[in-house]
Short mmCIF file of C-alpha atoms (C1' of nucleotides) in Angstrom, two decimals:
data_model
loop_
_atom_site.label_atom_id
_atom_site.label_comp_id
_atom_site.label_asym_id
_atom_site.label_seq_id
_atom_site.Cartn_x
_atom_site.Cartn_y
_atom_site.Cartn_z
CA MET A 20 49.84 -78.35 -38.18
CA ARG A 21 51.93 -76.86 -35.66
CA ILE A 22 55.24 -76.55 -35.94
CA GLY A 23 57.64 -74.72 -33.27
CA GLY A 24 59.49 -71.58 -34.12
CA VAL A 25 63.34 -70.83 -34.96
CA ALA A 26 64.37 -68.82 -31.94
CA LYS A 27 67.40 -67.55 -33.11
CA ARG A 28 67.38 -64.01 -31.38
CA VAL A 29 66.35 -61.68 -33.96
CA SER A 30 69.03 -58.79 -34.77
CA LEU A 31 68.34 -54.90 -34.47
CA TRP A 32 71.44 -53.87 -36.57
CA ASP A 33 69.57 -52.95 -39.82
CA ALA A 34 67.37 -50.12 -38.47
CA GLY A 35 67.50 -46.95 -39.44
CA CYS A 36 67.50 -46.27 -35.97
CA PRO A 37 70.51 -45.72 -33.44
CA VAL A 38 68.85 -47.05 -30.42
CA ALA A 39 68.19 -49.77 -32.15
CA ARG A 40 71.18 -50.93 -33.94
CA ALA A 41 73.17 -49.34 -30.20
CA LEU A 42 70.83 -52.39 -28.37
CA ASP A 43 71.53 -54.73 -30.62
CA VAL A 44 75.60 -54.26 -29.93
CA ILE A 45 75.55 -53.69 -26.09
CA GLY A 46 71.87 -54.44 -25.53
CA ASP A 47 71.77 -57.84 -23.34
CA TRP A 48 71.67 -58.95 -19.93
CA TRP A 49 75.78 -58.39 -19.00
CA SER A 50 77.28 -56.02 -21.83
CA LEU A 51 76.20 -52.92 -19.84
CA LEU A 52 77.56 -54.60 -16.55
CA ILE A 53 80.78 -55.63 -17.44
CA ILE A 54 80.93 -52.07 -19.10
CA ARG A 55 80.39 -50.92 -16.28
CA ASP A 56 82.92 -52.49 -14.16
CA ALA A 57 85.45 -51.49 -16.48
CA PHE A 58 84.68 -47.62 -15.92
CA ASP A 59 85.59 -48.67 -12.22
CA GLY A 60 89.14 -50.12 -13.15
CA VAL A 61 88.37 -54.00 -13.31
CA ARG A 62 90.87 -55.68 -15.86
CA ARG A 63 91.37 -59.19 -15.15
CA PHE A 64 88.98 -61.52 -16.38
CA GLY A 65 88.83 -62.98 -12.32
CA GLU A 66 88.38 -59.55 -11.19
CA PHE A 67 84.94 -59.52 -13.84
CA GLN A 68 83.89 -63.13 -13.06
CA THR A 69 84.07 -62.82 -9.16
CA GLY A 70 82.06 -59.26 -9.34
CA LEU A 71 79.42 -59.98 -10.65
CA GLY A 72 78.91 -63.40 -9.87
CA ILE A 73 78.65 -64.44 -13.66
CA ALA A 74 79.45 -68.05 -14.85
CA LYS A 75 82.82 -68.34 -16.36
CA GLY A 76 81.15 -69.56 -19.89
CA MET A 77 79.16 -66.46 -20.49
CA LEU A 78 81.84 -64.00 -19.71
CA ALA A 79 84.13 -65.65 -21.74
CA ALA A 80 81.12 -65.46 -24.60
CA ARG A 81 80.42 -61.86 -23.56
CA LEU A 82 84.47 -60.53 -23.53
CA ARG A 83 85.36 -62.10 -27.30
CA ALA A 84 81.99 -59.89 -28.56
CA LEU A 85 82.79 -56.69 -26.34
CA THR A 86 86.18 -56.86 -28.15
CA GLU A 87 85.04 -58.32 -31.44
CA ARG A 88 82.93 -55.37 -31.38
CA GLY A 89 85.73 -52.97 -30.58
CA ILE A 90 84.50 -51.95 -27.16
CA LEU A 91 87.00 -53.59 -25.44
CA GLU A 92 90.46 -54.23 -26.66
CA THR A 93 93.30 -56.82 -25.03
CA VAL A 94 96.59 -55.75 -23.56
CA PRO A 95 99.11 -57.07 -21.56
CA ALA A 96 98.72 -57.15 -17.95
CA SER A 97 99.27 -54.22 -16.09
CA ASP A 98 101.08 -56.26 -13.42
CA GLY A 99 103.60 -57.78 -15.79
CA SER A 100 102.28 -61.29 -15.41
CA ALA A 101 101.89 -63.26 -18.68
CA TYR A 102 98.45 -62.44 -18.46
CA LYS A 103 96.36 -59.99 -20.30
CA ASP A 104 93.49 -57.16 -19.29
CA TYR A 105 90.60 -56.17 -20.76
CA VAL A 106 90.49 -52.20 -20.96
CA LEU A 107 87.68 -50.11 -22.79
CA THR A 108 88.49 -48.60 -26.47
CA GLU A 109 87.82 -44.86 -27.22
CA LYS A 110 84.47 -46.37 -28.28
CA GLY A 111 84.01 -48.50 -25.04
CA ARG A 112 84.46 -44.97 -23.14
CA GLY A 113 81.95 -43.62 -25.38
CA LEU A 114 79.28 -45.74 -23.62
CA PHE A 115 79.65 -43.47 -19.94
CA LEU A 116 77.12 -41.35 -20.35
CA VAL A 117 75.09 -44.14 -21.27
CA ILE A 118 76.12 -45.80 -17.82
CA VAL A 119 75.13 -42.51 -16.03
CA ALA A 120 71.46 -41.92 -17.45
CA LEU A 121 70.66 -45.01 -15.78
CA ARG A 122 72.29 -44.72 -12.65
CA GLN A 123 70.62 -41.43 -12.34
CA TRP A 124 67.63 -43.11 -13.37
CA GLY A 125 68.22 -45.76 -11.04
CA GLU A 126 68.67 -43.62 -8.05
CA ASP A 127 65.39 -41.53 -8.56
CA HIS A 128 62.94 -44.37 -9.47
CA LEU A 129 64.75 -47.88 -7.69
CA TYR A 130 66.16 -46.62 -3.99
CA GLY A 131 64.14 -45.47 -1.31
CA PRO A 132 65.72 -41.99 0.32
CA ARG A 133 67.33 -44.65 2.94
CA ASP A 134 68.38 -47.28 1.00
CA PRO A 135 72.24 -47.43 0.65
CA ARG A 136 73.67 -47.22 -3.20
CA SER A 137 76.76 -46.25 -4.42
CA SER A 138 77.32 -42.98 -6.09
CA LEU A 139 79.21 -41.17 -8.46
CA VAL A 140 81.26 -38.74 -7.27
CA ASP A 141 83.49 -35.45 -8.93
CA ARG A 142 87.10 -36.91 -8.07
CA GLU A 143 88.29 -33.14 -7.43
CA THR A 144 85.51 -31.59 -4.87
CA GLY A 145 84.31 -35.07 -3.79
CA ALA A 146 80.26 -33.42 -4.46
CA PRO A 147 78.14 -35.70 -6.58
CA VAL A 148 77.97 -35.25 -10.29
CA ALA A 149 75.37 -32.51 -11.54
CA ARG A 150 72.13 -34.58 -13.17
CA LEU A 151 72.16 -34.90 -16.99
CA ASP A 152 69.75 -32.66 -19.23
CA LEU A 153 69.07 -32.20 -22.47
CA ARG A 154 69.28 -29.24 -24.05
CA ALA A 155 68.69 -27.69 -27.82
CA ALA A 156 71.82 -26.88 -29.83
CA ASP A 157 71.55 -22.74 -28.59
CA GLY A 158 71.12 -23.98 -25.21
CA ARG A 159 67.61 -23.96 -24.27
CA ARG A 160 66.82 -27.28 -21.98
CA LEU A 161 64.52 -29.72 -23.23
CA ALA A 162 61.64 -31.69 -22.00
CA TRP A 163 60.93 -34.73 -23.96
CA SER A 164 58.31 -33.70 -25.08
CA ASP A 165 59.92 -30.27 -26.91
CA THR A 166 61.86 -32.84 -29.12
CA GLU A 167 60.54 -35.54 -31.98
CA VAL A 168 62.48 -38.14 -33.82
CA ARG A 169 62.60 -37.06 -37.44
CA LYS A 170 62.65 -40.15 -39.40
CA VAL A 171 65.20 -41.37 -42.35
CA ALA A 172 64.03 -42.96 -44.97
CA ARG A 173 61.70 -46.11 -44.75
CA SER A 174 63.09 -48.48 -43.24
CA ARG A 175 61.07 -52.09 -41.61
CA THR A 176 62.46 -52.30 -38.69
CA GLY A 177 62.53 -49.72 -36.16
CA GLY A 178 59.99 -47.07 -35.41
CA SER A 179 62.67 -44.35 -34.13
CA MET B 20 79.15 -86.47 -11.47
CA ARG B 21 78.35 -83.86 -14.12
CA ILE B 22 74.83 -82.30 -13.25
CA GLY B 23 73.99 -79.20 -15.24
CA GLY B 24 73.12 -75.81 -13.92
CA VAL B 25 70.03 -74.22 -13.37
CA ALA B 26 69.43 -71.81 -16.08
CA LYS B 27 67.20 -69.42 -14.01
CA ARG B 28 68.35 -65.98 -15.02
CA VAL B 29 70.22 -64.25 -12.12
CA SER B 30 68.49 -61.16 -10.38
CA LEU B 31 70.28 -57.89 -10.22
CA TRP B 32 68.26 -56.04 -7.88
CA ASP B 33 70.06 -56.79 -5.01
CA ALA B 34 72.70 -54.87 -5.55
CA GLY B 35 74.23 -51.27 -4.00
CA CYS B 36 74.88 -50.02 -7.57
CA PRO B 37 71.55 -48.44 -9.52
CA VAL B 38 73.03 -49.24 -12.92
CA ALA B 39 72.31 -53.02 -11.93
CA ARG B 40 69.21 -52.71 -10.57
CA ALA B 41 67.77 -50.06 -13.38
CA LEU B 42 69.23 -53.25 -16.04
CA ASP B 43 67.46 -55.70 -14.00
CA VAL B 44 64.09 -53.61 -14.08
CA ILE B 45 64.91 -52.81 -17.97
CA GLY B 46 68.14 -54.63 -19.25
CA ASP B 47 66.62 -56.90 -21.46
CA TRP B 48 66.80 -56.84 -25.31
CA TRP B 49 62.63 -55.67 -25.93
CA SER B 50 61.94 -53.31 -22.71
CA LEU B 51 64.03 -50.22 -24.22
CA LEU B 52 62.68 -50.28 -27.46
CA ILE B 53 58.86 -51.31 -26.18
CA ILE B 54 59.74 -47.56 -24.44
CA ARG B 55 61.35 -46.02 -27.17
CA ASP B 56 57.98 -46.46 -29.16
CA ALA B 57 56.04 -45.50 -26.46
CA PHE B 58 58.39 -42.03 -26.55
CA ASP B 59 57.21 -41.74 -30.18
CA GLY B 60 53.66 -42.21 -29.45
CA VAL B 61 53.21 -45.32 -29.86
CA ARG B 62 49.98 -46.68 -27.68
CA ARG B 63 48.34 -49.51 -29.20
CA PHE B 64 49.37 -53.34 -28.72
CA GLY B 65 49.48 -54.08 -32.53
CA GLU B 66 51.52 -50.78 -33.42
CA PHE B 67 54.12 -52.31 -31.32
CA GLN B 68 53.68 -55.70 -32.40
CA THR B 69 53.90 -54.76 -36.06
CA GLY B 70 56.62 -51.60 -35.59
CA LEU B 71 59.09 -53.56 -33.54
CA GLY B 72 58.53 -57.50 -35.19
CA ILE B 73 58.36 -58.65 -32.07
CA ALA B 74 56.47 -62.06 -31.17
CA LYS B 75 52.96 -61.33 -29.81
CA GLY B 76 53.71 -63.41 -26.99
CA MET B 77 56.96 -61.87 -25.90
CA LEU B 78 55.31 -58.35 -26.13
CA ALA B 79 52.60 -59.22 -24.12
CA ALA B 80 54.70 -60.77 -21.35
CA ARG B 81 57.17 -57.43 -21.63
CA LEU B 82 53.96 -55.14 -21.92
CA ARG B 83 52.99 -56.69 -18.33
CA ALA B 84 55.94 -56.82 -16.62
CA LEU B 85 56.81 -52.85 -17.55
CA THR B 86 53.70 -52.36 -16.71
CA GLU B 87 53.93 -53.97 -13.04
CA ARG B 88 57.02 -52.23 -12.53
CA GLY B 89 55.31 -48.92 -12.93
CA ILE B 90 57.21 -48.02 -16.53
CA LEU B 91 53.97 -48.02 -18.35
CA GLU B 92 50.06 -47.67 -17.34
CA THR B 93 47.05 -49.06 -19.01
CA VAL B 94 44.15 -45.84 -19.74
CA PRO B 95 40.96 -46.18 -22.27
CA ALA B 96 41.88 -46.19 -25.79
CA SER B 97 42.26 -42.58 -26.88
CA ASP B 98 39.92 -43.38 -30.17
CA GLY B 99 37.03 -44.41 -27.73
CA SER B 100 36.96 -47.54 -28.68
CA ALA B 101 36.65 -50.68 -25.98
CA TYR B 102 40.89 -51.25 -26.11
CA LYS B 103 43.55 -49.77 -23.81
CA ASP B 104 46.34 -48.00 -24.17
CA TYR B 105 49.58 -48.34 -22.88
CA VAL B 106 51.48 -45.02 -22.02
CA LEU B 107 54.64 -43.72 -20.60
CA THR B 108 54.35 -43.31 -16.48
CA GLU B 109 56.44 -40.58 -14.92
CA LYS B 110 59.14 -43.11 -13.89
CA GLY B 111 58.83 -44.48 -17.52
CA ARG B 112 59.40 -40.71 -19.11
CA GLY B 113 62.27 -40.70 -16.94
CA LEU B 114 64.15 -42.72 -18.99
CA PHE B 115 64.00 -40.80 -21.76
CA LEU B 116 67.79 -39.83 -21.40
CA VAL B 117 68.80 -42.97 -21.30
CA ILE B 118 67.56 -43.61 -24.70
CA VAL B 119 68.92 -40.30 -25.69
CA ALA B 120 72.31 -41.14 -24.84
CA LEU B 121 72.33 -44.38 -26.84
CA ARG B 122 71.07 -43.10 -29.02
CA GLN B 123 73.92 -40.49 -29.33
CA TRP B 124 76.07 -43.10 -28.92
CA GLY B 125 74.86 -45.21 -31.86
CA GLU B 126 74.85 -42.09 -33.87
CA ASP B 127 78.93 -41.34 -33.35
CA HIS B 128 79.73 -45.23 -33.47
CA LEU B 129 77.99 -47.58 -35.24
CA TYR B 130 77.13 -45.01 -38.19
CA GLY B 131 79.14 -44.10 -41.55
CA PRO B 132 78.74 -40.53 -42.37
CA ARG B 133 76.48 -41.16 -45.40
CA ASP B 134 74.40 -44.32 -43.64
CA PRO B 135 70.94 -43.33 -43.07
CA ARG B 136 69.27 -42.83 -39.38
CA SER B 137 67.18 -41.38 -38.06
CA SER B 138 67.41 -38.28 -35.55
CA LEU B 139 66.70 -36.42 -32.58
CA VAL B 140 65.70 -32.63 -33.01
CA ASP B 141 64.55 -29.43 -31.23
CA ARG B 142 60.72 -29.90 -32.61
CA GLU B 143 60.69 -25.72 -31.97
CA THR B 144 63.17 -24.87 -34.56
CA GLY B 145 64.29 -28.57 -36.35
CA ALA B 146 68.09 -28.77 -34.96
CA PRO B 147 69.32 -31.74 -33.82
CA VAL B 148 69.88 -31.56 -30.20
CA ALA B 149 73.03 -30.37 -28.12
CA ARG B 150 74.58 -33.10 -27.08
CA LEU B 151 74.38 -34.73 -23.12
CA ASP B 152 77.55 -33.55 -21.20
CA LEU B 153 78.49 -34.09 -17.69
CA ARG B 154 79.08 -31.79 -15.56
CA ALA B 155 80.10 -31.24 -11.76
CA ALA B 156 77.84 -29.70 -9.60
CA ASP B 157 79.28 -26.32 -10.09
CA GLY B 158 79.00 -26.41 -13.87
CA ARG B 159 82.62 -27.72 -14.80
CA ARG B 160 82.84 -30.70 -17.54
CA LEU B 161 83.47 -33.31 -16.52
CA ALA B 162 85.54 -36.59 -18.41
CA TRP B 163 85.33 -40.06 -16.74
CA SER B 164 88.30 -39.87 -15.50
CA ASP B 165 87.36 -36.98 -13.44
CA THR B 166 84.98 -38.73 -11.58
CA GLU B 167 84.46 -42.15 -9.43
CA VAL B 168 82.04 -44.39 -7.70
CA ARG B 169 81.67 -43.96 -4.34
CA LYS B 170 81.22 -47.18 -2.88
CA VAL B 171 78.37 -47.68 -0.06
CA ALA B 172 78.59 -50.51 3.31
CA ARG B 173 79.26 -53.60 1.97
CA SER B 174 77.02 -54.97 -1.24
CA ARG B 175 78.36 -58.05 -2.72
CA THR B 176 76.17 -57.64 -6.02
CA GLY B 177 77.93 -55.44 -7.77
CA GLY B 178 81.54 -53.30 -7.98
CA SER B 179 80.17 -50.08 -8.43
"C1'" DC C 30 20.91 -58.27 -36.32
"C1'" DC C 31 24.68 -61.46 -38.46
"C1'" DA C 32 28.62 -63.07 -40.42
"C1'" DA C 33 33.35 -61.47 -41.86
"C1'" DT C 34 37.26 -59.38 -39.74
"C1'" DC C 35 40.11 -56.97 -36.47
"C1'" DT C 36 42.41 -56.39 -31.83
"C1'" DG C 37 44.98 -58.18 -27.81
"C1'" DG C 38 45.83 -61.42 -26.31
"C1'" DT C 39 47.06 -67.12 -24.96
"C1'" DC C 40 49.04 -71.89 -25.89
"C1'" DC C 41 52.10 -75.06 -27.62
"C1'" DT C 42 56.44 -76.06 -30.11
"C1'" DA C 43 61.38 -76.04 -31.40
"C1'" DA C 44 65.43 -73.86 -31.24
"C1'" DA C 45 68.86 -70.68 -28.92
"C1'" DT C 46 70.35 -68.83 -24.74
"C1'" DT C 47 72.21 -69.15 -19.95
"C1'" DA C 48 73.81 -70.97 -15.52
"C1'" DG C 49 76.47 -74.17 -13.17
"C1'" DA C 50 80.03 -76.84 -12.52
"C1'" DA C 51 83.91 -80.12 -14.22
"C1'" DC C 52 87.48 -80.38 -16.22
"C1'" DT C 53 91.81 -78.59 -18.47
"C1'" DG C 54 96.40 -76.20 -19.87
"C1'" DG C 55 99.72 -73.11 -18.69
"C1'" DA C 56 101.71 -69.42 -15.30
"C1'" DT C 57 103.02 -68.94 -11.02
"C1'" DC C 58 104.63 -69.41 -6.49
"C1'" DG C 59 106.87 -72.12 -2.24
"C1'" DC D 22 109.52 -80.16 -9.06
"C1'" DG D 23 104.61 -80.12 -7.30
"C1'" DA D 24 100.60 -77.43 -5.34
"C1'" DT D 25 97.93 -73.44 -6.59
"C1'" DC D 26 96.02 -69.89 -9.51
"C1'" DC D 27 94.44 -68.34 -13.36
"C1'" DA D 28 91.84 -68.08 -17.70
"C1'" DG D 29 89.86 -69.81 -19.78
"C1'" DT D 30 86.90 -74.38 -22.89
"C1'" DT D 31 83.26 -77.80 -22.54
"C1'" DC D 32 79.09 -80.66 -20.79
"C1'" DT D 33 74.45 -80.60 -18.93
"C1'" DA D 34 70.26 -79.39 -17.44
"C1'" DA D 35 67.22 -75.55 -16.84
"C1'" DT D 36 64.88 -71.44 -19.03
"C1'" DT D 37 63.78 -68.67 -22.59
"C1'" DT D 38 63.02 -66.93 -26.87
"C1'" DA D 39 60.33 -67.20 -31.86
"C1'" DG D 40 56.75 -67.91 -34.13
"C1'" DG D 41 52.69 -69.81 -35.41
"C1'" DA D 42 47.98 -71.55 -33.85
"C1'" DC D 43 44.52 -70.45 -32.10
"C1'" DC D 44 40.63 -68.00 -29.41
"C1'" DA D 45 37.48 -64.50 -26.96
"C1'" DG D 46 35.65 -60.24 -27.64
"C1'" DA D 47 34.91 -55.76 -30.50
"C1'" DT D 48 34.27 -53.90 -34.72
"C1'" DT D 49 32.49 -53.17 -39.22
"C1'" DG D 50 29.53 -54.38 -43.39
"C1'" DG D 51 25.74 -55.77 -45.41
#
DNA sequence: CCAATCTGGTCCTAAATTAGAACTGGATCG
DNA sequence: CGATCCAGTTCTAATTTAGGACCAGATTGG
């Protein structure tokens, strides 16, 4: 007997691991790109749609999900029209360093020295921002091998 | 006439934006969780499979893709058996700060004060690591609104 | 050495998700 | 007021995912 599985996407929410839970919220193909555009000042449905090249149905579903999860909120359009803007909440703005970390990794490992790419700069000086680094509570720089995940209770869904 | 679309997943690779290109490589549902587990010392197929609760077919496909993309590599099993281990390459280890940024955001916004969760600590002192922060080249702390993405040439695929 | 079990996959099927295009209804513009 | 724009919704087809069954080597136990 050979019955097919149920393809319902698994949820990562019930994990003791904040990484898993974060990915449950923003770990799909489009959410972080929408959020990236929101950081760049994109606010309107149509702007997201043409900028990303995403299907309208997907975009509508993602904007709805991100709004329900408190990452975006809708406000009256800033141009005075009857439409609405999608803007980041405080929680959504908290994702800035996730975007920056992705950007720096991409710059380091996915482009050749001459490949054209955008760059994140200090608005005041125009110079590229510094690299992120991990530090101990007392300020010492830490490599990944200097750290470990302290596990909590028993959780069946995630290692860390 | 009403024909359905082709559902082939779009590629983000051809973007001038390092964020988009990074997500093209590790932006799916499972890759970052596999990488997270690899940082925690998981090396064997079966360990990933039972730890993540992922279907074996998906896991095999993801490990293959991550290996092809130079994020993981296979080495002879460390226990001397004829099997092989999956370990992070230098490129893969570069994703550590992405995981840390996701973790810190999750800790801040997805858990209540008493919800049990794992924690990343300095191995030497056992104290939680410091929060990531963004700095200018000269060391000034920067908020997201102090930065901007400087766009490059014309790229039709991504805003930043 | 042989059988049972374990490991690391592949293959198949059903269900869910995605892409793309058509359609719709209200807002705006001329 | 008619044409057009904006922001979706709806529909269909293709792809992806989840979950078992299945299978070939490696390992273990007797």
